[in-house]
Coordinates of C-alpha atoms in Angstrom, one line a residue:
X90 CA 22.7 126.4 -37.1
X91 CA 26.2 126.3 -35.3
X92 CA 25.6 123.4 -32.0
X93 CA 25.7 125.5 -29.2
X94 CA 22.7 127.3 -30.6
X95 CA 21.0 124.0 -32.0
X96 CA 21.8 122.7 -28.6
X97 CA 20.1 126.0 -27.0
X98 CA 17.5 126.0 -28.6
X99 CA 16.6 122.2 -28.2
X100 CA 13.3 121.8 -25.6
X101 CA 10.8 119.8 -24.3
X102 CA 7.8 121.0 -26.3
X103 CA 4.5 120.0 -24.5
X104 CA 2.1 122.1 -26.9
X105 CA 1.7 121.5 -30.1
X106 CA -0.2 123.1 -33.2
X107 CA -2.4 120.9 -35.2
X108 CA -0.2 120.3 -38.4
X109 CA 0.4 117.5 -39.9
X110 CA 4.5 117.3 -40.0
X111 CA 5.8 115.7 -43.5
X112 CA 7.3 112.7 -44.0
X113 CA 10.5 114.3 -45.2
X114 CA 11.3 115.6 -42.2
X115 CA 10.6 112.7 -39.8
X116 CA 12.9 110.5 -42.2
X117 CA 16.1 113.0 -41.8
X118 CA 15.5 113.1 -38.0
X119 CA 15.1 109.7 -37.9
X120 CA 18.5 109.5 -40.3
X121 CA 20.6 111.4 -37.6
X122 CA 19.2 108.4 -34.9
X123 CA 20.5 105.9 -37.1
X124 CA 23.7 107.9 -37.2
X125 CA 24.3 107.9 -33.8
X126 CA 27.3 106.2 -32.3
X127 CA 26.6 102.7 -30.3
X128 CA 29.0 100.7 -28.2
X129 CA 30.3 97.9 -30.4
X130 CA 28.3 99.1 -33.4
X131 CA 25.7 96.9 -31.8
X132 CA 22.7 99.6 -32.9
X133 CA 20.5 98.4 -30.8
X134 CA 17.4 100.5 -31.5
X135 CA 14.5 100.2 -33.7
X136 CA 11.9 103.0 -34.2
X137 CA 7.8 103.1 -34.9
X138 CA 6.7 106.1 -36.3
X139 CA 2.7 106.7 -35.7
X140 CA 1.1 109.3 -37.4
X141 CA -2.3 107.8 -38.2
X142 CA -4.6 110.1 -35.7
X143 CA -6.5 107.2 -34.0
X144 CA -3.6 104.6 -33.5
X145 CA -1.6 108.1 -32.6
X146 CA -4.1 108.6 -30.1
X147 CA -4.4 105.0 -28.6
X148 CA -0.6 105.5 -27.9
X149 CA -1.0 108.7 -26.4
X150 CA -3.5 107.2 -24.1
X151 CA -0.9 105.0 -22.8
X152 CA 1.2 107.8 -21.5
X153 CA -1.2 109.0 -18.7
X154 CA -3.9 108.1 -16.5
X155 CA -6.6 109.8 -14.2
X156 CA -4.0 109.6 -11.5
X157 CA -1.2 110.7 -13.3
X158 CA -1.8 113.5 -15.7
X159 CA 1.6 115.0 -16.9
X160 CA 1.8 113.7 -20.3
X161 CA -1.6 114.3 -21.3
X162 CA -0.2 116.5 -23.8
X163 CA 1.1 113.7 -26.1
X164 CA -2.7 113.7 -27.4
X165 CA -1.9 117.2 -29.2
X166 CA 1.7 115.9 -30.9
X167 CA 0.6 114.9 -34.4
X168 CA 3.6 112.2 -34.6
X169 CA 5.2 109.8 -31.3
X170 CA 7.9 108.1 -32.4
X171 CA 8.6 104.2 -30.1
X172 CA 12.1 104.2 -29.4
X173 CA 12.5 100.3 -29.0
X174 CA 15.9 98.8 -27.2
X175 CA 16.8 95.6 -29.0
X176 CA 18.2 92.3 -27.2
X177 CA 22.2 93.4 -26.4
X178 CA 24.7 91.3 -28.4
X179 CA 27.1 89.1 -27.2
X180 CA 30.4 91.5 -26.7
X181 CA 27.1 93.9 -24.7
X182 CA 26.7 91.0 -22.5
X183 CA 30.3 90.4 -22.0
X184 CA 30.4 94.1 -21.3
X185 CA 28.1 94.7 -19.4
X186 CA 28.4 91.9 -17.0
X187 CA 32.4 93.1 -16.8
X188 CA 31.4 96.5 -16.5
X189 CA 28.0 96.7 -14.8
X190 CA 26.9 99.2 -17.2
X191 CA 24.0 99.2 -19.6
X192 CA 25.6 100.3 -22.8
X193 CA 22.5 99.5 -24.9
X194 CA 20.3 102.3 -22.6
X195 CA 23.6 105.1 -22.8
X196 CA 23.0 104.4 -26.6
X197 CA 19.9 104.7 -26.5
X198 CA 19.8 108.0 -25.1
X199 CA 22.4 109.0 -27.5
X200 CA 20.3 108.5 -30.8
X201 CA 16.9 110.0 -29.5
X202 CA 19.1 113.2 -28.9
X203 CA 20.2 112.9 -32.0
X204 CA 16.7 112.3 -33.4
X205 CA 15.4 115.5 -31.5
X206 CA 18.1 118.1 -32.3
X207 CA 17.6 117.0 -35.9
X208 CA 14.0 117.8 -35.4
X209 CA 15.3 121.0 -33.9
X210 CA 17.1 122.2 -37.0
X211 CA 13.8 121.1 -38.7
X212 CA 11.9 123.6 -36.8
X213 CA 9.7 120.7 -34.9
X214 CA 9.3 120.5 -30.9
X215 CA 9.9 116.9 -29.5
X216 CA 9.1 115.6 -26.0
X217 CA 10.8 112.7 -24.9
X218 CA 8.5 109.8 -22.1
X219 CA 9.8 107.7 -20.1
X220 CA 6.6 107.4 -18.0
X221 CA 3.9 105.1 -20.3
X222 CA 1.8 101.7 -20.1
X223 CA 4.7 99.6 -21.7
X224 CA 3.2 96.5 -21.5
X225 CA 0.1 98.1 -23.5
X226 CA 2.3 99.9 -25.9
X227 CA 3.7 96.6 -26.8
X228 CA 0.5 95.1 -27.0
X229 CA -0.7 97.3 -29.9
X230 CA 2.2 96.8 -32.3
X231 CA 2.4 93.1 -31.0
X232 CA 6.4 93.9 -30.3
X233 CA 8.4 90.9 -28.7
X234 CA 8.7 90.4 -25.1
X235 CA 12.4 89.8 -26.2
X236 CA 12.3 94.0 -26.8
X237 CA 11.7 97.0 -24.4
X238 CA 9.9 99.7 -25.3
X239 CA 12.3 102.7 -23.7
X240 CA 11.1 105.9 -24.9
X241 CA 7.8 107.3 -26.8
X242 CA 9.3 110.8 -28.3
X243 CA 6.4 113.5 -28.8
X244 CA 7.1 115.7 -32.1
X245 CA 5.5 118.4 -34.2
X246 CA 5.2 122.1 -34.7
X247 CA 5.6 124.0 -31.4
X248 CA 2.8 126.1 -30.6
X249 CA 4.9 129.0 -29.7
X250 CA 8.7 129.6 -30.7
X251 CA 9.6 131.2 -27.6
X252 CA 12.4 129.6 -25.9
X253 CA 12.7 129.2 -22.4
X254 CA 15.4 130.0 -21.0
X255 CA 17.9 127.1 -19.3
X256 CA 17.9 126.1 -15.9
X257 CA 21.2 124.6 -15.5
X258 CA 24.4 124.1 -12.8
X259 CA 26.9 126.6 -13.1
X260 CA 29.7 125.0 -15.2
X261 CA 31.8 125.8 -12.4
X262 CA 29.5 123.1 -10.5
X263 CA 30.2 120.3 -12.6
X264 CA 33.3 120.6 -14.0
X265 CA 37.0 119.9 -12.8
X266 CA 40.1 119.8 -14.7
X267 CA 42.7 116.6 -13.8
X268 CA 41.2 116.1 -10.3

């Protein structure tokens, strides 16, 4: 598949078929994250693949409440991957305190694109959260306070292939050439 179309037909999926998705195919998506580019090689990501239903589900849980209902659809995705930000390195520090930017977040949401178009080209739907218990995720996999837990990333077979089309800004809208 040629970008542009990978990058067309990238979407959120929020409805999955019940199908298990192989381990072959969450290790090559998860091969394009580790590829992605990082300010100061500093890599500072770390991934949890669940796929075991009642863990899978505990997670899922975290990602909605009575209240707030939008992400209840995570309980259908057969695999969430945990996106976890590690502790920036010195030169991020030095950087970011220079800069006031949060390089290890821009990388972040560099490799979990790259893990989701890679899931793309494998014919699997992702869903990226922002919006979960963090403190309850971390809990259950007993990660570090030291670590954040940044994104849960819903993936499996889509329920339908249609895809909807973009709502974007003109390019007119946001681009400018040399002003």
């Amino acid at each position: 598949m040629k970008f542009l179309e990978l990058a067309k037909t990238r979407q959120s999926v929020r409805k999955y078929l019940d199908r298990p998705v192989k381990r072959e195919k969450i290790e090559r998506c998860l091969e394009a994250a580790q590829l992605a580019p990082s300010a100061s090689n500093s890599q500072p990501w770390s991934f949890i693949v669940v796929d075991k239903p009642k863990l899978k589900e505990s997670v899922a849980k975290e990602t909605f409440s009575n209240l707030i209902s939008f992400n209840r659809f995570s309980l259908q995705a057969p695999v969430l991957i945990i996106l976890i930000s590690e502790r920036p390195g010195f030169l991020n520090k030095v950087a970011k305190a220079i800069k006031d930017k949060q390089f290890s977040l821009i990388d972040i949401g560099i490799t979990a694109e790259h893990l989701c178009l890679q899931a793309t080209e494998e014919g699997l739907g992702t869903c990226m959260l922002g919006w979960f218990n963090e403190k309850e995720v971390k809990k259950l996999f007993n990660i570090p306070q030291s670590k954040r837990v940044e994104l849960i990333i819903t993936m499996g077979y889509p329920e339908s292939k249609r895809i909807r089309p973009k709502k974007r800004k003109p390019i007119d809208q946001i681009r400018s050439y040399n002003t």
